[in-house]
PDB file of C-alpha atoms and ligand atoms in Angstrom:
ATOM      1  CA  MET A   1      20.169   9.899  44.882  1.00 77.00           C
ATOM      2  CA  LYS A   2      19.806  10.020  48.767  1.00 91.00           C
ATOM      3  CA  LYS A   3      15.995   9.846  49.771  1.00 96.00           C
ATOM      4  CA  ILE A   4      14.375  12.721  51.411  1.00 97.00           C
ATOM      5  CA  LYS A   5      13.744  11.911  54.869  1.00 97.00           C
ATOM      6  CA  VAL A   6      10.537  13.244  56.447  1.00 97.00           C
ATOM      7  CA  VAL A   7       9.081  13.600  59.720  1.00 97.00           C
ATOM      8  CA  LEU A   8       5.235  13.881  59.614  1.00 97.00           C
ATOM      9  CA  ALA A   9       3.444  15.938  62.622  1.00 97.00           C
ATOM     10  CA  ASP A  10      -0.155  16.000  63.020  1.00 96.00           C
ATOM     11  CA  ASP A  11      -2.184  15.455  65.717  1.00 96.00           C
ATOM     12  CA  ASN A  12      -4.887  13.707  63.688  1.00 95.00           C
ATOM     13  CA  GLU A  13      -4.443  10.034  63.236  1.00 96.00           C
ATOM     14  CA  ASN A  14      -6.287   9.779  59.952  1.00 95.00           C
ATOM     15  CA  ILE A  15      -4.809  12.568  58.453  1.00 94.00           C
ATOM     16  CA  ARG A  16      -1.228  11.305  59.341  1.00 96.00           C
ATOM     17  CA  GLN A  17      -1.994   8.286  57.716  1.00 96.00           C
ATOM     18  CA  SER A  18      -3.581  10.155  54.775  1.00 94.00           C
ATOM     19  CA  ILE A  19      -0.767  12.289  54.074  1.00 95.00           C
ATOM     20  CA  ARG A  20       1.990   9.366  54.908  1.00 96.00           C
ATOM     21  CA  GLY A  21       0.050   7.643  51.950  1.00 95.00           C
ATOM     22  CA  LEU A  22       0.739  10.792  49.809  1.00 95.00           C
ATOM     23  CA  LEU A  23       4.174  10.964  50.567  1.00 96.00           C
ATOM     24  CA  GLU A  24       5.131   7.320  50.048  1.00 94.00           C
ATOM     25  CA  LEU A  25       3.355   7.220  46.502  1.00 93.00           C
ATOM     26  CA  ASP A  26       6.973   9.226  45.801  1.00 94.00           C
ATOM     27  CA  GLY A  27       9.898   6.983  45.484  1.00 94.00           C
ATOM     28  CA  GLU A  28      12.092   9.966  46.480  1.00 96.00           C
ATOM     29  CA  ILE A  29      10.685  10.430  49.835  1.00 96.00           C
ATOM     30  CA  ASP A  30      11.036   8.493  52.989  1.00 96.00           C
ATOM     31  CA  VAL A  31       8.829   9.117  56.247  1.00 97.00           C
ATOM     32  CA  ILE A  32      11.051   8.118  59.064  1.00 97.00           C
ATOM     33  CA  ALA A  33       8.491   9.131  61.937  1.00 96.00           C
ATOM     34  CA  GLU A  34       5.294  10.400  62.873  1.00 97.00           C
ATOM     35  CA  ALA A  35       4.761  12.760  65.569  1.00 97.00           C
ATOM     36  CA  THR A  36       1.457  13.678  67.374  1.00 96.00           C
ATOM     37  CA  ASP A  37       1.940  17.328  68.592  1.00 95.00           C
ATOM     38  CA  GLY A  38       4.539  19.899  68.874  1.00 96.00           C
ATOM     39  CA  LYS A  39       6.513  18.340  72.003  1.00 96.00           C
ATOM     40  CA  ASP A  40       6.637  15.330  70.124  1.00 96.00           C
ATOM     41  CA  VAL A  41       8.073  16.245  67.103  1.00 96.00           C
ATOM     42  CA  LEU A  42      10.944  18.131  68.852  1.00 96.00           C
ATOM     43  CA  GLU A  43      11.749  14.808  70.608  1.00 95.00           C
ATOM     44  CA  LYS A  44      11.594  12.789  67.339  1.00 95.00           C
ATOM     45  CA  ILE A  45      13.856  15.307  65.255  1.00 95.00           C
ATOM     46  CA  LYS A  46      16.701  14.883  67.941  1.00 92.00           C
ATOM     47  CA  THR A  47      17.382  11.460  66.982  1.00 92.00           C
ATOM     48  CA  MET A  48      16.074  11.317  63.631  1.00 92.00           C
ATOM     49  CA  GLU A  49      17.852  14.262  61.746  1.00 90.00           C
ATOM     50  CA  PRO A  50      15.193  14.690  59.106  1.00 96.00           C
ATOM     51  CA  GLU A  51      15.731  16.887  56.357  1.00 97.00           C
ATOM     52  CA  ILE A  52      11.928  18.172  56.176  1.00 97.00           C
ATOM     53  CA  VAL A  53       9.256  18.428  58.573  1.00 98.00           C
ATOM     54  CA  VAL A  54       5.722  18.136  57.529  1.00 97.00           C
ATOM     55  CA  MET A  55       4.041  19.856  60.062  1.00 97.00           C
ATOM     56  CA  ASP A  56       0.343  20.654  60.639  1.00 96.00           C
ATOM     57  CA  VAL A  57      -0.243  24.172  62.443  1.00 95.00           C
ATOM     58  CA  ASN A  58      -3.265  23.245  64.914  1.00 94.00           C
ATOM     59  CA  MET A  59      -1.685  20.492  67.300  1.00 94.00           C
ATOM     60  CA  PRO A  60      -2.390  20.717  71.199  1.00 94.00           C
ATOM     61  CA  GLY A  61       0.356  21.925  73.381  1.00 93.00           C
ATOM     62  CA  ILE A  62       3.264  23.029  71.593  1.00 94.00           C
ATOM     63  CA  ASP A  63       1.431  23.859  68.383  1.00 95.00           C
ATOM     64  CA  GLY A  64       3.178  23.910  64.747  1.00 96.00           C
ATOM     65  CA  ILE A  65       4.128  27.227  64.633  1.00 96.00           C
ATOM     66  CA  GLU A  66       5.967  27.257  67.798  1.00 96.00           C
ATOM     67  CA  ALA A  67       7.367  24.109  66.939  1.00 97.00           C
ATOM     68  CA  THR A  68       8.491  25.679  63.820  1.00 97.00           C
ATOM     69  CA  GLU A  69      10.151  28.561  65.310  1.00 96.00           C
ATOM     70  CA  TYR A  70      12.131  26.011  67.697  1.00 96.00           C
ATOM     71  CA  ILE A  71      13.373  24.324  64.954  1.00 96.00           C
ATOM     72  CA  THR A  72      14.386  27.138  62.728  1.00 95.00           C
ATOM     73  CA  LEU A  73      16.168  28.562  65.761  1.00 93.00           C
ATOM     74  CA  ASN A  74      17.846  25.225  66.849  1.00 94.00           C
ATOM     75  CA  HIS A  75      17.969  23.126  63.825  1.00 94.00           C
ATOM     76  CA  PRO A  76      18.660  25.008  60.714  1.00 92.00           C
ATOM     77  CA  ASN A  77      19.164  22.194  58.407  1.00 93.00           C
ATOM     78  CA  ILE A  78      15.721  21.136  58.919  1.00 96.00           C
ATOM     79  CA  TYR A  79      13.061  22.840  57.157  1.00 97.00           C
ATOM     80  CA  VAL A  80       9.444  22.637  57.677  1.00 97.00           C
ATOM     81  CA  VAL A  81       6.363  22.680  55.294  1.00 97.00           C
ATOM     82  CA  MET A  82       3.578  23.725  57.024  1.00 96.00           C
ATOM     83  CA  ILE A  83       0.060  22.190  56.187  1.00 95.00           C
ATOM     84  CA  SER A  84      -3.351  24.251  57.499  1.00 94.00           C
ATOM     85  CA  VAL A  85      -6.741  23.454  57.312  1.00 89.00           C
ATOM     86  CA  ASP A  86      -7.904  26.972  55.865  1.00 85.00           C
ATOM     87  CA  ASP A  87      -6.373  29.575  54.350  1.00 84.00           C
ATOM     88  CA  ASN A  88      -6.326  32.280  57.648  1.00 87.00           C
ATOM     89  CA  ILE A  89      -3.976  34.457  56.754  1.00 90.00           C
ATOM     90  CA  GLN A  90      -2.835  35.275  60.276  1.00 92.00           C
ATOM     91  CA  ASN A  91      -1.688  31.600  60.604  1.00 93.00           C
ATOM     92  CA  PHE A  92       0.219  32.089  57.329  1.00 94.00           C
ATOM     93  CA  LYS A  93       2.148  35.019  58.380  1.00 93.00           C
ATOM     94  CA  LYS A  94       2.890  33.441  61.823  1.00 94.00           C
ATOM     95  CA  ALA A  95       4.406  30.317  60.129  1.00 95.00           C
ATOM     96  CA  MET A  96       6.740  32.001  57.802  1.00 94.00           C
ATOM     97  CA  MET A  97       7.880  34.492  60.559  1.00 94.00           C
ATOM     98  CA  ALA A  98       8.374  31.323  62.474  1.00 95.00           C
ATOM     99  CA  GLY A  99      10.778  30.102  59.535  1.00 95.00           C
ATOM    100  CA  ALA A 100       8.473  27.404  57.476  1.00 96.00           C
ATOM    101  CA  LYS A 101       9.560  27.179  54.124  1.00 95.00           C
ATOM    102  CA  GLU A 102       6.104  26.403  52.773  1.00 95.00           C
ATOM    103  CA  TYR A 103       2.447  26.332  53.538  1.00 95.00           C
ATOM    104  CA  LEU A 104       0.264  24.147  52.037  1.00 95.00           C
ATOM    105  CA  ILE A 105      -3.800  24.411  52.377  1.00 94.00           C
ATOM    106  CA  LYS A 106      -5.627  20.987  53.024  1.00 89.00           C
ATOM    107  CA  PRO A 107      -7.091  19.128  50.869  1.00 89.00           C
ATOM    108  CA  LEU A 108      -3.658  18.129  49.429  1.00 89.00           C
ATOM    109  CA  SER A 109      -3.067  16.590  45.992  1.00 88.00           C
ATOM    110  CA  PRO A 110       0.002  14.394  45.982  1.00 85.00           C
ATOM    111  CA  HIS A 111       1.433  16.333  43.065  1.00 92.00           C
ATOM    112  CA  GLU A 112       1.207  19.308  45.548  1.00 94.00           C
ATOM    113  CA  LEU A 113       2.528  18.116  48.636  1.00 96.00           C
ATOM    114  CA  ASN A 114       5.663  15.903  47.141  1.00 96.00           C
ATOM    115  CA  ASP A 115       6.618  18.644  44.763  1.00 96.00           C
ATOM    116  CA  THR A 116       6.856  21.041  47.552  1.00 96.00           C
ATOM    117  CA  VAL A 117       8.698  18.641  50.083  1.00 97.00           C
ATOM    118  CA  LYS A 118      11.240  17.925  47.146  1.00 97.00           C
ATOM    119  CA  LYS A 119      11.530  21.622  46.113  1.00 96.00           C
ATOM    120  CA  VAL A 120      11.987  22.622  49.775  1.00 96.00           C
ATOM    121  CA  ALA A 121      14.978  19.550  50.526  1.00 97.00           C
ATOM    122  CA  GLU A 122      16.252  20.621  47.259  1.00 96.00           C
ATOM    123  CA  LEU A 123      17.016  23.980  48.757  1.00 94.00           C
ATOM    124  CA  GLY A 124      17.976  22.508  51.834  1.00 94.00           C
ATOM    125  CA  ARG A 125      20.692  20.343  50.331  1.00 94.00           C
ATOM    126  CA  LYS A 126      22.084  23.349  48.363  1.00 93.00           C
ATOM    127  CA  ASN A 127      22.360  25.319  51.611  1.00 90.00           C
ATOM    128  CA  THR A 128      23.888  22.521  53.563  1.00 87.00           C
ATOM    129  CA  ALA A 129      26.613  22.113  50.617  1.00 88.00           C
ATOM    130  CA  ARG A 130      27.224  25.694  50.279  1.00 85.00           C
ATOM    131  CA  ASN A 131      27.956  26.013  54.154  1.00 80.00           C
ATOM    132  CA  GLN A 132      30.138  22.969  54.069  1.00 81.00           C
ATOM    133  CA  ALA A 133      32.298  24.620  51.286  1.00 78.00           C
ATOM    134  CA  GLU A 134      32.675  27.893  53.041  1.00 67.00           C
ATOM    135  CA  PRO A 135      35.266  28.033  55.416  1.00 64.00           C
ATOM    136  CA  PRO A 136      33.985  29.614  58.715  1.00 60.00           C
ATOM    137  CA  GLY A 137      34.686  32.829  60.030  1.00 57.00           C
ATOM    138  CA  PRO A 138      33.783  36.092  59.095  1.00 58.00           C
ATOM    139  CA  LYS A 139      32.890  36.856  55.430  1.00 56.00           C
ATOM    140  CA  VAL A 140      34.961  39.287  53.553  1.00 57.00           C
ATOM    141  CA  PRO A 141      33.043  40.716  50.500  1.00 56.00           C
ATOM    142  CA  LEU A 142      34.857  39.988  47.522  1.00 59.00           C
ATOM    143  CA  LYS A 143      36.725  43.152  46.051  1.00 72.00           C
ATOM    144  CA  GLU A 144      36.911  43.730  42.405  1.00 84.00           C
ATOM    145  CA  ASN A 145      39.865  45.879  41.416  1.00 92.00           C
ATOM    146  CA  ARG A 146      38.939  48.815  39.372  1.00 94.00           C
ATOM    147  CA  ILE A 147      40.139  51.118  36.438  1.00 95.00           C
ATOM    148  CA  ILE A 148      39.057  54.465  36.433  1.00 95.00           C
ATOM    149  CA  THR A 149      39.561  56.646  33.538  1.00 95.00           C
ATOM    150  CA  VAL A 150      39.318  60.674  33.819  1.00 95.00           C
ATOM    151  CA  PHE A 151      38.149  61.411  30.304  1.00 94.00           C
ATOM    152  CA  GLY A 152      36.872  65.025  28.922  1.00 90.00           C
ATOM    153  CA  THR A 153      36.799  66.452  25.374  1.00 88.00           C
ATOM    154  CA  LYS A 154      37.753  69.849  26.763  1.00 89.00           C
ATOM    155  CA  GLY A 155      41.730  70.434  27.143  1.00 89.00           C
ATOM    156  CA  GLY A 156      43.118  72.512  30.057  1.00 90.00           C
ATOM    157  CA  VAL A 157      40.216  71.753  32.569  1.00 92.00           C
ATOM    158  CA  GLY A 158      42.137  70.104  35.042  1.00 94.00           C
ATOM    159  CA  LYS A 159      41.813  66.064  34.148  1.00 95.00           C
ATOM    160  CA  SER A 160      45.349  65.042  34.786  1.00 96.00           C
ATOM    161  CA  THR A 161      45.319  67.536  38.137  1.00 96.00           C
ATOM    162  CA  ILE A 162      41.973  65.456  39.147  1.00 95.00           C
ATOM    163  CA  CYS A 163      43.995  62.130  38.208  1.00 95.00           C
ATOM    164  CA  ALA A 164      47.030  62.745  40.192  1.00 96.00           C
ATOM    165  CA  ASN A 165      45.262  64.198  43.123  1.00 95.00           C
ATOM    166  CA  VAL A 166      42.831  61.529  43.844  1.00 94.00           C
ATOM    167  CA  ALA A 167      45.107  58.718  43.411  1.00 94.00           C
ATOM    168  CA  VAL A 168      47.692  60.331  45.729  1.00 94.00           C
ATOM    169  CA  THR A 169      44.720  60.985  48.384  1.00 92.00           C
ATOM    170  CA  ALA A 170      43.819  57.273  47.523  1.00 91.00           C
ATOM    171  CA  ALA A 171      47.163  55.820  48.700  1.00 91.00           C
ATOM    172  CA  GLU A 172      47.453  58.189  51.721  1.00 89.00           C
ATOM    173  CA  LYS A 173      44.356  56.652  52.852  1.00 85.00           C
ATOM    174  CA  GLY A 174      46.221  53.379  53.469  1.00 73.00           C
ATOM    175  CA  ARG A 175      46.078  52.105  50.137  1.00 65.00           C
ATOM    176  CA  ALA A 176      49.731  52.337  49.336  1.00 61.00           C
ATOM    177  CA  GLY A 177      50.939  50.254  46.940  1.00 67.00           C
ATOM    178  CA  LYS A 178      47.250  49.254  45.443  1.00 90.00           C
ATOM    179  CA  ILE A 179      47.124  52.472  43.398  1.00 95.00           C
ATOM    180  CA  ALA A 180      48.366  53.053  40.177  1.00 96.00           C
ATOM    181  CA  ILE A 181      48.099  55.946  37.592  1.00 97.00           C
ATOM    182  CA  VAL A 182      48.792  54.801  33.711  1.00 97.00           C
ATOM    183  CA  ASP A 183      49.375  58.046  31.685  1.00 97.00           C
ATOM    184  CA  LEU A 184      47.699  57.535  28.286  1.00 97.00           C
ATOM    185  CA  ASP A 185      47.944  61.260  27.051  1.00 96.00           C
ATOM    186  CA  ILE A 186      50.776  59.757  25.201  1.00 94.00           C
ATOM    187  CA  GLN A 187      51.830  63.000  23.164  1.00 90.00           C
ATOM    188  CA  PHE A 188      51.234  65.775  26.200  1.00 91.00           C
ATOM    189  CA  GLY A 189      51.105  63.581  29.123  1.00 94.00           C
ATOM    190  CA  ASP A 190      52.250  65.828  32.495  1.00 94.00           C
ATOM    191  CA  ILE A 191      51.424  63.128  35.062  1.00 96.00           C
ATOM    192  CA  SER A 192      55.465  62.666  35.318  1.00 95.00           C
ATOM    193  CA  VAL A 193      55.762  66.486  35.654  1.00 95.00           C
ATOM    194  CA  MET A 194      53.058  66.948  38.248  1.00 95.00           C
ATOM    195  CA  MET A 195      54.753  63.779  40.238  1.00 95.00           C
ATOM    196  CA  ASN A 196      57.916  64.929  40.014  1.00 94.00           C
ATOM    197  CA  ILE A 197      59.467  61.880  37.850  1.00 95.00           C
ATOM    198  CA  ASN A 198      61.881  62.284  35.266  1.00 94.00           C
ATOM    199  CA  PRO A 199      61.541  59.011  33.712  1.00 94.00           C
ATOM    200  CA  ARG A 200      63.929  57.503  31.634  1.00 92.00           C
ATOM    201  CA  LYS A 201      61.939  54.167  30.618  1.00 93.00           C
ATOM    202  CA  THR A 202      58.446  55.147  29.396  1.00 96.00           C
ATOM    203  CA  ILE A 203      55.350  53.297  28.104  1.00 96.00           C
ATOM    204  CA  SER A 204      57.023  54.192  24.612  1.00 95.00           C
ATOM    205  CA  GLU A 205      60.071  51.623  25.716  1.00 94.00           C
ATOM    206  CA  LEU A 206      57.816  49.083  27.354  1.00 95.00           C
ATOM    207  CA  MET A 207      55.823  48.884  24.376  1.00 94.00           C
ATOM    208  CA  GLN A 208      59.009  47.800  22.530  1.00 92.00           C
ATOM    209  CA  GLU A 209      58.902  44.477  24.294  1.00 91.00           C
ATOM    210  CA  GLY A 210      55.984  43.419  22.218  1.00 87.00           C
ATOM    211  CA  GLU A 211      54.636  40.172  22.962  1.00 88.00           C
ATOM    212  CA  ASN A 212      57.414  39.901  26.024  1.00 90.00           C
ATOM    213  CA  LEU A 213      55.206  42.342  27.918  1.00 92.00           C
ATOM    214  CA  ASN A 214      54.254  40.707  31.195  1.00 93.00           C
ATOM    215  CA  ARG A 215      53.691  41.183  34.723  1.00 94.00           C
ATOM    216  CA  GLU A 216      57.547  41.295  35.768  1.00 94.00           C
ATOM    217  CA  LEU A 217      58.445  43.636  32.936  1.00 94.00           C
ATOM    218  CA  PHE A 218      55.646  45.915  33.401  1.00 96.00           C
ATOM    219  CA  GLU A 219      56.642  46.449  37.293  1.00 95.00           C
ATOM    220  CA  GLY A 220      60.141  47.334  36.055  1.00 95.00           C
ATOM    221  CA  PHE A 221      58.917  50.341  34.242  1.00 96.00           C
ATOM    222  CA  LEU A 222      56.550  51.693  37.375  1.00 96.00           C
ATOM    223  CA  TYR A 223      57.690  54.520  39.191  1.00 96.00           C
ATOM    224  CA  GLU A 224      57.002  54.990  42.504  1.00 95.00           C
ATOM    225  CA  ARG A 225      55.842  58.559  44.227  1.00 94.00           C
ATOM    226  CA  TYR A 226      53.412  59.088  47.094  1.00 92.00           C
ATOM    227  CA  GLY A 227      52.516  55.481  47.354  1.00 93.00           C
ATOM    228  CA  VAL A 228      51.071  55.754  43.851  1.00 95.00           C
ATOM    229  CA  ASN A 229      52.723  53.111  41.183  1.00 96.00           C
ATOM    230  CA  ILE A 230      53.101  55.594  38.032  1.00 97.00           C
ATOM    231  CA  MET A 231      53.413  54.351  34.428  1.00 97.00           C
ATOM    232  CA  PRO A 232      54.704  57.723  32.575  1.00 97.00           C
ATOM    233  CA  SER A 233      53.845  58.438  29.103  1.00 96.00           C
ATOM    234  CA  THR A 234      56.136  59.201  26.363  1.00 94.00           C
ATOM    235  CA  ASN A 235      58.590  61.730  26.621  1.00 88.00           C
ATOM    236  CA  LYS A 236      59.789  61.979  23.464  1.00 88.00           C
ATOM    237  CA  PRO A 237      57.526  62.656  20.600  1.00 85.00           C
ATOM    238  CA  GLU A 238      59.012  60.638  17.933  1.00 88.00           C
ATOM    239  CA  LEU A 239      58.179  57.066  20.080  1.00 91.00           C
ATOM    240  CA  ALA A 240      54.629  57.905  20.636  1.00 92.00           C
ATOM    241  CA  GLU A 241      53.610  55.981  17.754  1.00 92.00           C
ATOM    242  CA  LEU A 242      54.854  52.978  19.362  1.00 93.00           C
ATOM    243  CA  VAL A 243      52.062  52.884  21.564  1.00 95.00           C
ATOM    244  CA  THR A 244      49.403  50.635  20.406  1.00 94.00           C
ATOM    245  CA  SER A 245      45.639  50.156  21.682  1.00 94.00           C
ATOM    246  CA  HIS A 246      46.593  46.180  21.559  1.00 94.00           C
ATOM    247  CA  GLY A 247      49.636  47.283  24.174  1.00 95.00           C
ATOM    248  CA  VAL A 248      47.568  49.293  26.320  1.00 96.00           C
ATOM    249  CA  HIS A 249      45.149  46.983  26.738  1.00 96.00           C
ATOM    250  CA  LYS A 250      47.752  44.370  27.897  1.00 96.00           C
ATOM    251  CA  ILE A 251      49.142  47.156  30.334  1.00 96.00           C
ATOM    252  CA  LEU A 252      45.741  47.925  31.713  1.00 97.00           C
ATOM    253  CA  GLU A 253      44.802  44.244  32.175  1.00 96.00           C
ATOM    254  CA  ILE A 254      48.113  43.686  34.095  1.00 96.00           C
ATOM    255  CA  CYS A 255      47.654  47.050  36.017  1.00 96.00           C
ATOM    256  CA  LYS A 256      44.265  46.214  37.093  1.00 96.00           C
ATOM    257  CA  ASP A 257      45.517  42.886  38.372  1.00 94.00           C
ATOM    258  CA  MET A 258      48.058  44.178  40.616  1.00 94.00           C
ATOM    259  CA  HIS A 259      46.182  47.333  42.137  1.00 95.00           C
ATOM    260  CA  GLU A 260      42.813  48.112  43.729  1.00 93.00           C
ATOM    261  CA  TYR A 261      42.628  50.964  41.670  1.00 94.00           C
ATOM    262  CA  THR A 262      44.040  52.066  38.508  1.00 96.00           C
ATOM    263  CA  PHE A 263      43.547  55.755  37.374  1.00 96.00           C
ATOM    264  CA  VAL A 264      44.014  56.418  33.654  1.00 97.00           C
ATOM    265  CA  ASP A 265      44.929  59.732  32.506  1.00 97.00           C
ATOM    266  CA  THR A 266      43.514  60.690  29.191  1.00 96.00           C
ATOM    267  CA  PRO A 267      44.429  63.343  26.240  1.00 95.00           C
ATOM    268  CA  SER A 268      41.435  65.235  25.365  1.00 93.00           C
ATOM    269  CA  PHE A 269      40.529  63.645  22.266  1.00 92.00           C
ATOM    270  CA  ILE A 270      39.251  59.867  21.586  1.00 90.00           C
ATOM    271  CA  ASP A 271      41.504  57.671  19.374  1.00 93.00           C
ATOM    272  CA  ASP A 272      41.805  53.896  19.721  1.00 93.00           C
ATOM    273  CA  ILE A 273      44.257  54.281  22.510  1.00 95.00           C
ATOM    274  CA  THR A 274      41.608  56.588  24.498  1.00 95.00           C
ATOM    275  CA  LEU A 275      38.781  54.288  23.233  1.00 94.00           C
ATOM    276  CA  THR A 276      40.276  51.076  24.993  1.00 95.00           C
ATOM    277  CA  ALA A 277      41.030  52.639  28.114  1.00 96.00           C
ATOM    278  CA  LEU A 278      36.956  53.628  28.279  1.00 95.00           C
ATOM    279  CA  GLU A 279      35.902  50.267  27.197  1.00 93.00           C
ATOM    280  CA  MET A 280      38.088  48.417  30.123  1.00 95.00           C
ATOM    281  CA  SER A 281      36.941  51.157  32.835  1.00 94.00           C
ATOM    282  CA  GLN A 282      34.507  50.412  35.540  1.00 90.00           C
ATOM    283  CA  VAL A 283      34.477  54.229  36.203  1.00 90.00           C
ATOM    284  CA  ILE A 284      34.822  57.259  33.859  1.00 90.00           C
TER     285      ILE A 284
HETATM  286  N1  ATP B 301      41.077  73.248  40.640  1.00 61.12           N
HETATM  287  C1  ATP B 301      41.741  74.022  39.844  1.00 61.12           C
HETATM  288  N2  ATP B 301      42.019  75.240  40.370  1.00 61.12           N
HETATM  289  C2  ATP B 301      42.733  76.128  39.710  1.00 61.12           C
HETATM  290  N3  ATP B 301      43.652  75.617  38.604  1.00 61.12           N
HETATM  291  C3  ATP B 301      43.497  74.357  38.438  1.00 61.12           C
HETATM  292  C4  ATP B 301      42.753  73.254  39.095  1.00 61.12           C
HETATM  293  N4  ATP B 301      42.795  72.111  38.281  1.00 61.12           N
HETATM  294  C5  ATP B 301      43.949  72.420  37.412  1.00 61.12           C
HETATM  295  N5  ATP B 301      44.084  73.683  37.504  1.00 61.12           N
HETATM  296  C6  ATP B 301      45.293  73.936  36.627  1.00 61.12           C
HETATM  297  O1  ATP B 301      44.757  73.951  35.251  1.00 61.12           O
HETATM  298  C7  ATP B 301      45.802  73.747  34.246  1.00 61.12           C
HETATM  299  C8  ATP B 301      45.353  72.413  33.387  1.00 61.12           C
HETATM  300  O2  ATP B 301      45.205  71.385  34.341  1.00 61.12           O
HETATM  301  P1  ATP B 301      45.357  69.796  34.036  1.00 61.12           P
HETATM  302  O3  ATP B 301      46.714  69.648  33.154  1.00 61.12           O
HETATM  303  O4  ATP B 301      45.380  68.996  34.945  1.00 61.12           O
HETATM  304  O5  ATP B 301      44.105  69.684  32.794  1.00 61.12           O
HETATM  305  P2  ATP B 301      43.813  68.717  31.797  1.00 61.12           P
HETATM  306  O6  ATP B 301      42.457  68.726  31.645  1.00 61.12           O
HETATM  307  O7  ATP B 301      44.686  67.487  32.111  1.00 61.12           O
HETATM  308  O8  ATP B 301      44.536  69.543  30.609  1.00 61.12           O
HETATM  309  P3  ATP B 301      44.703  68.477  29.107  1.00 61.12           P
HETATM  310  O9  ATP B 301      43.592  68.531  28.162  1.00 61.12           O
HETATM  311  O10 ATP B 301      46.058  69.665  28.490  1.00 61.12           O
HETATM  312  O11 ATP B 301      45.471  67.554  29.515  1.00 61.12           O
HETATM  313  C9  ATP B 301      47.040  73.404  35.266  1.00 61.12           C
HETATM  314  O12 ATP B 301      47.787  74.371  34.984  1.00 61.12           O
HETATM  315  C10 ATP B 301      46.672  73.068  36.596  1.00 61.12           C
HETATM  316  O13 ATP B 301      47.585  73.536  37.526  1.00 61.12           O
HETATM  317 MG1   MG B 302      46.102  66.249  31.117  1.00 61.12          MG
END
């Protein structure tokens, strides 16, 4: 692995020497320059491009905290490890506000110093890798499509009405084409009636496709009303038993893939099919 490039800033030469000695005990760390005050360190990092600055808090002129703030704002890829002679909480707070990644108190053990430098460098490298991997431009949060199942054990309370209304409202709000209803009240589903559909093909006919069932087939069975894609329930009671929980699982997977929101209407009892929908839902 590439050695960690460190610039060391301290106004006291003896301390610089002793810290350099500690850092050089570690084969992974390379001290590429020393600086004697804040101004000096800002000059050095311009040309040296270190990953880490090990910096004393108290230095004449531009002190360690000011220099850290400048580095944080202007060289976001360079991380600062602060070193202080005492545990003054005010200095600690100021250093953290300025963007220091770690704050060590003298006297330093080699183990403590070098582990800290390596840990901070690792963080810096991860960050750099991530920034390079991400294309520039505004970040769009990843949206996950959702299945929303309307369920209740009471009959006739308005489940289907809610399902239809919410879906249509969502489609009106500019999400047309991204909203679906799957009517899983197989025996007595009334979404078709509510949405003015007289379906020739329903979920039962789709089930007859068995293992051939795929996205393309599914799309051919959808009815579009008011911007909502609808998968109607059976209109012939004798075909109801063709609908299996395995098939419903597949349908909901495909439907979720295609739509931002899939609303599922259910009967007032729990069977395998309802259970499948409930298990696959993000919202019930
Ligand atoms: N908010 C409401 N105010 C008045 N009537 C409503 C309301 N919501 C639904 N209804 C009416 O109540 C009846 C039952 O509604 P719906 O079919 O939506 O209930 P459901 O819970 O899906 O019933 P089921 O258990 O039979 O599927 C319908 O006639 C519907 O028009
Ligand atoms: Mg209903």
